[in-house]
Short mmCIF file of N, CA and C in Angstrom, two decimals:
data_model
loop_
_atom_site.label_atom_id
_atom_site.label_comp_id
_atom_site.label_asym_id
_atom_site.label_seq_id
_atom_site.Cartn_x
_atom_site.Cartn_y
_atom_site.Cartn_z
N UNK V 26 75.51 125.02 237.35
CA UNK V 26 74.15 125.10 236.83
C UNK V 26 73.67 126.55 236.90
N UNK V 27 73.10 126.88 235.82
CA UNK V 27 72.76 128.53 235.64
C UNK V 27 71.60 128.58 236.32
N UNK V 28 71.04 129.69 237.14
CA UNK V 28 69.77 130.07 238.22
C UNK V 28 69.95 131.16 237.87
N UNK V 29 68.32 131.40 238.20
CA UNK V 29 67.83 132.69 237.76
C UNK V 29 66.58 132.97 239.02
N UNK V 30 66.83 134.24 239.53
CA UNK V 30 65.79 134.40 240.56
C UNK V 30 65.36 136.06 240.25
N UNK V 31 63.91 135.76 239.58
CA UNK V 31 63.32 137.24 239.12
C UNK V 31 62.36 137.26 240.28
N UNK V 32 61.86 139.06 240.54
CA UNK V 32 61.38 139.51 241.55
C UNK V 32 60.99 140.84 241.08
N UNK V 33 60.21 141.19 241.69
CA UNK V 33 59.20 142.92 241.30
C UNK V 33 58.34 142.94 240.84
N UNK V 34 57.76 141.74 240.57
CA UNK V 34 56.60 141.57 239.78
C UNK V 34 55.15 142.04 240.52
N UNK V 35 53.86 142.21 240.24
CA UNK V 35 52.91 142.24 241.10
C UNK V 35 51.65 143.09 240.09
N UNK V 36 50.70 143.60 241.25
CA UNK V 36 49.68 144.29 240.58
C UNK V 36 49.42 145.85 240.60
N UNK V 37 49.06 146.28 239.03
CA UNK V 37 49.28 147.47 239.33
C UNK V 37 48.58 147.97 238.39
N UNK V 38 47.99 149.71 238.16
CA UNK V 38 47.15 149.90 237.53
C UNK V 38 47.44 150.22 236.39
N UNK V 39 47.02 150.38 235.38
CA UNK V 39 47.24 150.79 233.44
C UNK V 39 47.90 152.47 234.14
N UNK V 40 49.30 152.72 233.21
CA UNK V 40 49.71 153.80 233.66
C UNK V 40 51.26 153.31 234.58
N UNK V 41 50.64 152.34 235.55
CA UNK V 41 51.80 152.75 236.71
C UNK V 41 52.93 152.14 236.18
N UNK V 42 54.02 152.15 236.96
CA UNK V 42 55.47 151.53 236.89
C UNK V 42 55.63 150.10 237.42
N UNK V 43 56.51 149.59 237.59
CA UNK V 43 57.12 148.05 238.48
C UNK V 43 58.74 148.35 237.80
N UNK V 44 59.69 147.64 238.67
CA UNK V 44 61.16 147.62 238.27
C UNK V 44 60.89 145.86 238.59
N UNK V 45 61.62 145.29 237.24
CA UNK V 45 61.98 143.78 237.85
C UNK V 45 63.38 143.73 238.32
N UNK V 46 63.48 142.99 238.92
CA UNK V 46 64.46 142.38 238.90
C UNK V 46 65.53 140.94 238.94
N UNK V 47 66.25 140.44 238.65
CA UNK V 47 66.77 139.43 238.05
C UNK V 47 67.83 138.94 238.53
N UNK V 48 68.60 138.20 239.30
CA UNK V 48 69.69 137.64 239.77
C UNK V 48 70.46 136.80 238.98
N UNK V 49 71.24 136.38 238.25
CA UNK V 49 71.54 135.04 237.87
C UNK V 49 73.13 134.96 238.79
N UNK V 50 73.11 133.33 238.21
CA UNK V 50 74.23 132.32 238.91
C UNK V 50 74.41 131.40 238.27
N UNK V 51 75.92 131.22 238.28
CA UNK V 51 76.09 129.82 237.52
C UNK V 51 76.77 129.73 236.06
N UNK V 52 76.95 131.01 236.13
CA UNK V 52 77.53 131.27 234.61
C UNK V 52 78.18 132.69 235.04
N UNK V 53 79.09 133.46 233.70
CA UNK V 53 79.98 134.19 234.27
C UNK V 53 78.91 135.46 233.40
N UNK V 54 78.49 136.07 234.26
CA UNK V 54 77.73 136.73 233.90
C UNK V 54 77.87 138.18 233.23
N UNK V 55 79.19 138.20 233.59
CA UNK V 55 79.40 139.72 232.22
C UNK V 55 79.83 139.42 230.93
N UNK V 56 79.90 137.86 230.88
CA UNK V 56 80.18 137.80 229.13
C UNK V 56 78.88 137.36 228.67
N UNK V 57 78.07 137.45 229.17
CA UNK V 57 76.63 137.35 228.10
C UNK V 57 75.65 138.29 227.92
N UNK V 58 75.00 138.56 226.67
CA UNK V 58 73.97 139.15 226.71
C UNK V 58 72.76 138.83 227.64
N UNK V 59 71.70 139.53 227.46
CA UNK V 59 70.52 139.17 228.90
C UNK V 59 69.47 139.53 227.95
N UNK V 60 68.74 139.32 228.14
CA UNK V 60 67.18 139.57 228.07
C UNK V 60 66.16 139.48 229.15
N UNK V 61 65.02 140.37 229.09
CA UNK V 61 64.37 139.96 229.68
C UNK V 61 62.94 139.51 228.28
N UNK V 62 61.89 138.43 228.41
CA UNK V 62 61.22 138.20 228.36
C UNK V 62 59.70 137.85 229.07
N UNK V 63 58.59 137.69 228.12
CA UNK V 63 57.31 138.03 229.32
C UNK V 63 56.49 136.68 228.29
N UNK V 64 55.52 136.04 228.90
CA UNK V 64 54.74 134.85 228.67
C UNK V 64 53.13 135.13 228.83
N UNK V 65 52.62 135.66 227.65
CA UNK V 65 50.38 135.95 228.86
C UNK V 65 49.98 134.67 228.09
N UNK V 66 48.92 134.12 228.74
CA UNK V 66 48.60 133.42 228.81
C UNK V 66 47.41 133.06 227.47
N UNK V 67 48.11 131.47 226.74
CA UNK V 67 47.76 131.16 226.17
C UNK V 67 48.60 131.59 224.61
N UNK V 68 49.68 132.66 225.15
CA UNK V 68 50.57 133.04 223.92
C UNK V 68 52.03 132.59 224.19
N UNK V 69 52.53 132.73 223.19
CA UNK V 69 54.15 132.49 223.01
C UNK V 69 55.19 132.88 223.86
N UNK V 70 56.18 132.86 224.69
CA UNK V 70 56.96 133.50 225.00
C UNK V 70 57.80 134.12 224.28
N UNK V 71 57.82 135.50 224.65
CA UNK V 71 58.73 136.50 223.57
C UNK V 71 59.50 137.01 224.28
N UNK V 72 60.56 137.88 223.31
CA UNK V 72 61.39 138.69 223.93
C UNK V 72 61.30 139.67 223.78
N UNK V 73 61.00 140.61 224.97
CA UNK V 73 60.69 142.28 224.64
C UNK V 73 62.18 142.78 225.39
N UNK V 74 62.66 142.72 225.63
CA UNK V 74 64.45 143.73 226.14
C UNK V 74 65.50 142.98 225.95
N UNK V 75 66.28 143.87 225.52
CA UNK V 75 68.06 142.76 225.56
C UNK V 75 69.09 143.77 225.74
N UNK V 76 69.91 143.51 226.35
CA UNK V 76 71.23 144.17 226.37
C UNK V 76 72.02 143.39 226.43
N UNK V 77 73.27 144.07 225.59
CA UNK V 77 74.42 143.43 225.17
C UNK V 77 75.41 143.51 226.44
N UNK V 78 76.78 142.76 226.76
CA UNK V 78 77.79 143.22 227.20
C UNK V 78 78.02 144.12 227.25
N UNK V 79 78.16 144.86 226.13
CA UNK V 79 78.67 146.35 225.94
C UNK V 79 77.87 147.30 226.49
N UNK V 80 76.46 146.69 227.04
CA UNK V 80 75.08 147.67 227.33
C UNK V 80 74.62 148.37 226.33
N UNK V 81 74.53 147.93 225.10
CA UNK V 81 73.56 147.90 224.05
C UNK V 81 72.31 147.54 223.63
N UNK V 82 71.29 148.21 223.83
CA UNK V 82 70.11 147.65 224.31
C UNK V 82 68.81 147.60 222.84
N UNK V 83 68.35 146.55 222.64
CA UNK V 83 67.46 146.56 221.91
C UNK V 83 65.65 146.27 222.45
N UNK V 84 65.19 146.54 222.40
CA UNK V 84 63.43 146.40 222.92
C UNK V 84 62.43 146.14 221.23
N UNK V 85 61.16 145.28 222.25
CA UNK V 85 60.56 145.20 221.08
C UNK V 85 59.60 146.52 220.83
N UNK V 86 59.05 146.15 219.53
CA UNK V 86 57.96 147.49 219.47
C UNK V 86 57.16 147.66 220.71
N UNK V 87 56.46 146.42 221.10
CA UNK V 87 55.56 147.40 221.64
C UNK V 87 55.88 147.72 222.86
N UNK V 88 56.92 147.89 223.33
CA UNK V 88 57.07 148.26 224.76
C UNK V 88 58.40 149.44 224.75
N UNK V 89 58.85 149.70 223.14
CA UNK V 89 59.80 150.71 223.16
C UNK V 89 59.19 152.00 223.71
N UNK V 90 60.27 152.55 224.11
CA UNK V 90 59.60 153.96 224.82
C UNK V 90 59.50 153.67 226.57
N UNK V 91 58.79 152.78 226.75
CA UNK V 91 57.84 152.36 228.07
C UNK V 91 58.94 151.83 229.10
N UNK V 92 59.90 150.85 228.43
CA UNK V 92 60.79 149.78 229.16
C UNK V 92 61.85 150.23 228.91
N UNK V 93 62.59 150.08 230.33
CA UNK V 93 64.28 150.24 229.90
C UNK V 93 64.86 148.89 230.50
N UNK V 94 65.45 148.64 229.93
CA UNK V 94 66.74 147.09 230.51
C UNK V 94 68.07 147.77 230.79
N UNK V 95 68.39 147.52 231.94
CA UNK V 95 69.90 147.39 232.13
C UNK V 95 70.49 146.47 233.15
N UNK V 96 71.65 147.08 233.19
CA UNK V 96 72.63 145.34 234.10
C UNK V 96 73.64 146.11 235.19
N UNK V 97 73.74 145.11 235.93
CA UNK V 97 74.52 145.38 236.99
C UNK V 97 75.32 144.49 236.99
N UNK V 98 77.00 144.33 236.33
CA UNK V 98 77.47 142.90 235.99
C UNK V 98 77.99 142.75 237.51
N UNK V 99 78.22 143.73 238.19
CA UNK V 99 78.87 143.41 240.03
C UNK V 99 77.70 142.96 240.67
N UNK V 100 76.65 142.60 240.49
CA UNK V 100 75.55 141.99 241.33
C UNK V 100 75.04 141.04 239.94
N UNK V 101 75.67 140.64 239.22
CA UNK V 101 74.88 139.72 238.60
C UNK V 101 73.64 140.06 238.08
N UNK V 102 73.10 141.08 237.93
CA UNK V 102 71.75 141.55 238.14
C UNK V 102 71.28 141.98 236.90
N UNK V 103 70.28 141.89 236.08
CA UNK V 103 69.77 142.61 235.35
C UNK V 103 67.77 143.27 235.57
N UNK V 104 68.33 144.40 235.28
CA UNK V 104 66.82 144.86 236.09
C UNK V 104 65.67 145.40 234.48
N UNK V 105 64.54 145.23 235.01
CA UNK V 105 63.61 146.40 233.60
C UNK V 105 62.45 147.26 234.34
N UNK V 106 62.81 148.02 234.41
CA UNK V 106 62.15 149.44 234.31
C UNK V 106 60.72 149.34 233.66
N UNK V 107 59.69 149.41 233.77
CA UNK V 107 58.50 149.58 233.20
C UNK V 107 57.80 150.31 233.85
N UNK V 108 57.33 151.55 232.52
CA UNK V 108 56.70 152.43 232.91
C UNK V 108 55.24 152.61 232.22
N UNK V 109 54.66 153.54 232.35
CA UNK V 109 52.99 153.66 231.50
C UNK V 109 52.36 152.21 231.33
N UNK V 110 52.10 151.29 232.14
CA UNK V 110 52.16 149.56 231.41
C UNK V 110 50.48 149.97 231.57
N UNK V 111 50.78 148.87 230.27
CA UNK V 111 48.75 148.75 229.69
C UNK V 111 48.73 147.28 230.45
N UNK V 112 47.33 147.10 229.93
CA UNK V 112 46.26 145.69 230.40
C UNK V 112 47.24 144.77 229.48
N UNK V 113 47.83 145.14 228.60
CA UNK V 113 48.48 144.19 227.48
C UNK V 113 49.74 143.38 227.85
N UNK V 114 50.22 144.51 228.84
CA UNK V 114 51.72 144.07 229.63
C UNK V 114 51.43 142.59 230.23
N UNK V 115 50.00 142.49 230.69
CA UNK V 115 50.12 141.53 231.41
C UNK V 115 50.90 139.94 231.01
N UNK V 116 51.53 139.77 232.31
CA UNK V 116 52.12 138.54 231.59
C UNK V 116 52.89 137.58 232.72
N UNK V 117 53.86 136.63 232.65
CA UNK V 117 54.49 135.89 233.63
C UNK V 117 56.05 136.79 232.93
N UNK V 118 56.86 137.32 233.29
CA UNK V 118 58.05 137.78 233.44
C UNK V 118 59.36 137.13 233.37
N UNK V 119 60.36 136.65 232.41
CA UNK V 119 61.46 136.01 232.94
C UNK V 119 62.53 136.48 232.37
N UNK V 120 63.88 136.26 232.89
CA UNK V 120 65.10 136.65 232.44
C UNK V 120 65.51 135.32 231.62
N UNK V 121 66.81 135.86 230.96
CA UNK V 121 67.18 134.59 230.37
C UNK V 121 68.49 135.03 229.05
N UNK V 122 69.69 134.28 229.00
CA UNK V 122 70.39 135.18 227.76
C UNK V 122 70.77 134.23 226.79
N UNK V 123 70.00 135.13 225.92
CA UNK V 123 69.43 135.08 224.51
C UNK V 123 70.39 134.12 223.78
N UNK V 124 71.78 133.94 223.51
CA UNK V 124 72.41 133.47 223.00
C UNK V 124 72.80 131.86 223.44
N UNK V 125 72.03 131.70 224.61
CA UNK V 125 72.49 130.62 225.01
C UNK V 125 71.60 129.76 225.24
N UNK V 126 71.83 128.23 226.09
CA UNK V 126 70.68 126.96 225.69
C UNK V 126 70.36 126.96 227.39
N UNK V 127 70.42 128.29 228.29
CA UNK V 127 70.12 128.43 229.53
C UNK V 127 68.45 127.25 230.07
N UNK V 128 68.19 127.11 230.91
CA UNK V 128 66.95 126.83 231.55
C UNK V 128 66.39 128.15 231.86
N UNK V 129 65.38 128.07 232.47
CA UNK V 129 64.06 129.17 232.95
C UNK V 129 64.08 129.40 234.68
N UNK V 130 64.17 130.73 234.85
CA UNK V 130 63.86 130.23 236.33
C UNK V 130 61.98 130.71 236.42
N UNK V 131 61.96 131.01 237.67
CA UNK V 131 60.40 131.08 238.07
C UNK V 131 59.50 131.93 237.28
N UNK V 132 60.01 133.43 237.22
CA UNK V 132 59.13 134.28 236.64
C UNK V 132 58.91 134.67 237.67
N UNK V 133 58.45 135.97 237.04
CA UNK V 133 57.67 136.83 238.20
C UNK V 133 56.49 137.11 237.42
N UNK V 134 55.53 137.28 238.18
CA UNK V 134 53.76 138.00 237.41
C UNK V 134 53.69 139.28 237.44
N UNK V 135 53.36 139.91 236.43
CA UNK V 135 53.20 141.21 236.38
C UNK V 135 51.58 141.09 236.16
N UNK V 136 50.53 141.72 236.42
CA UNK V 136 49.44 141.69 236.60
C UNK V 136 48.97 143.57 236.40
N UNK V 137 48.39 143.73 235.11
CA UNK V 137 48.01 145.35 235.17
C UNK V 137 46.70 145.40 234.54
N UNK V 138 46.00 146.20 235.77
CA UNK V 138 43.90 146.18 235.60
C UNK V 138 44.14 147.22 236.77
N UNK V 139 42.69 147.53 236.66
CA UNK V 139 42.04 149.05 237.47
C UNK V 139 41.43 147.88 237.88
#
């Protein structure tokens, strides 16, 4: 069974940084792509980062520039980098890869206000 345990999430001001980070299990984790995705409330869950196997990375608009995704396939790990984050970032946080019919794990909250 695939698990996912994200972490780094929290509160922080318009401007600052957070690194997430992402564990999975349960699947062989260097043959899949990853994403990370984010959920605010009352909207859709989307996908703003992905990297490939190969570490080919695509981001959505509005967080290009700001976010970096990458992977650690020896820790299972995929982490995102967020930097300059607006009031907009705000959101619930999750990993998850893209190509597949995975479950959800918890999320982490990212929370950004003065």
């Amino acid at each position: 069974q695939v698990q996912y345990v994200e972490s780094g999430g929290g509160l922080v001001q318009p401007g600052g940084s957070l690194r997430l980070s992402c564990v999975a299990s349960g699947m062989t984790f260097s043959l899949v792509d990853m994403g990370w995705y984010r959920q605010a409330p009352g909207k859709q869950r989307e996908l703003v980062a992905r990297i490939s196997t190969t570490h080919r990375t695509n981001y959505a608009d509005s967080v290009k520039g700001r976010f970096t995704i990458s992977r650690d396939n020896a820790r299972n790990t995929v982490y995102l980098q967020m930097n300059s984050l607006k009031p907009e970032d705000t959101a619930v946080y999750y990993c998850n890869a893209p190509t597949q019919a995975f479950g959800w794990g918890q999320g982490t909250q990212v929370t950004v206000s003065s």
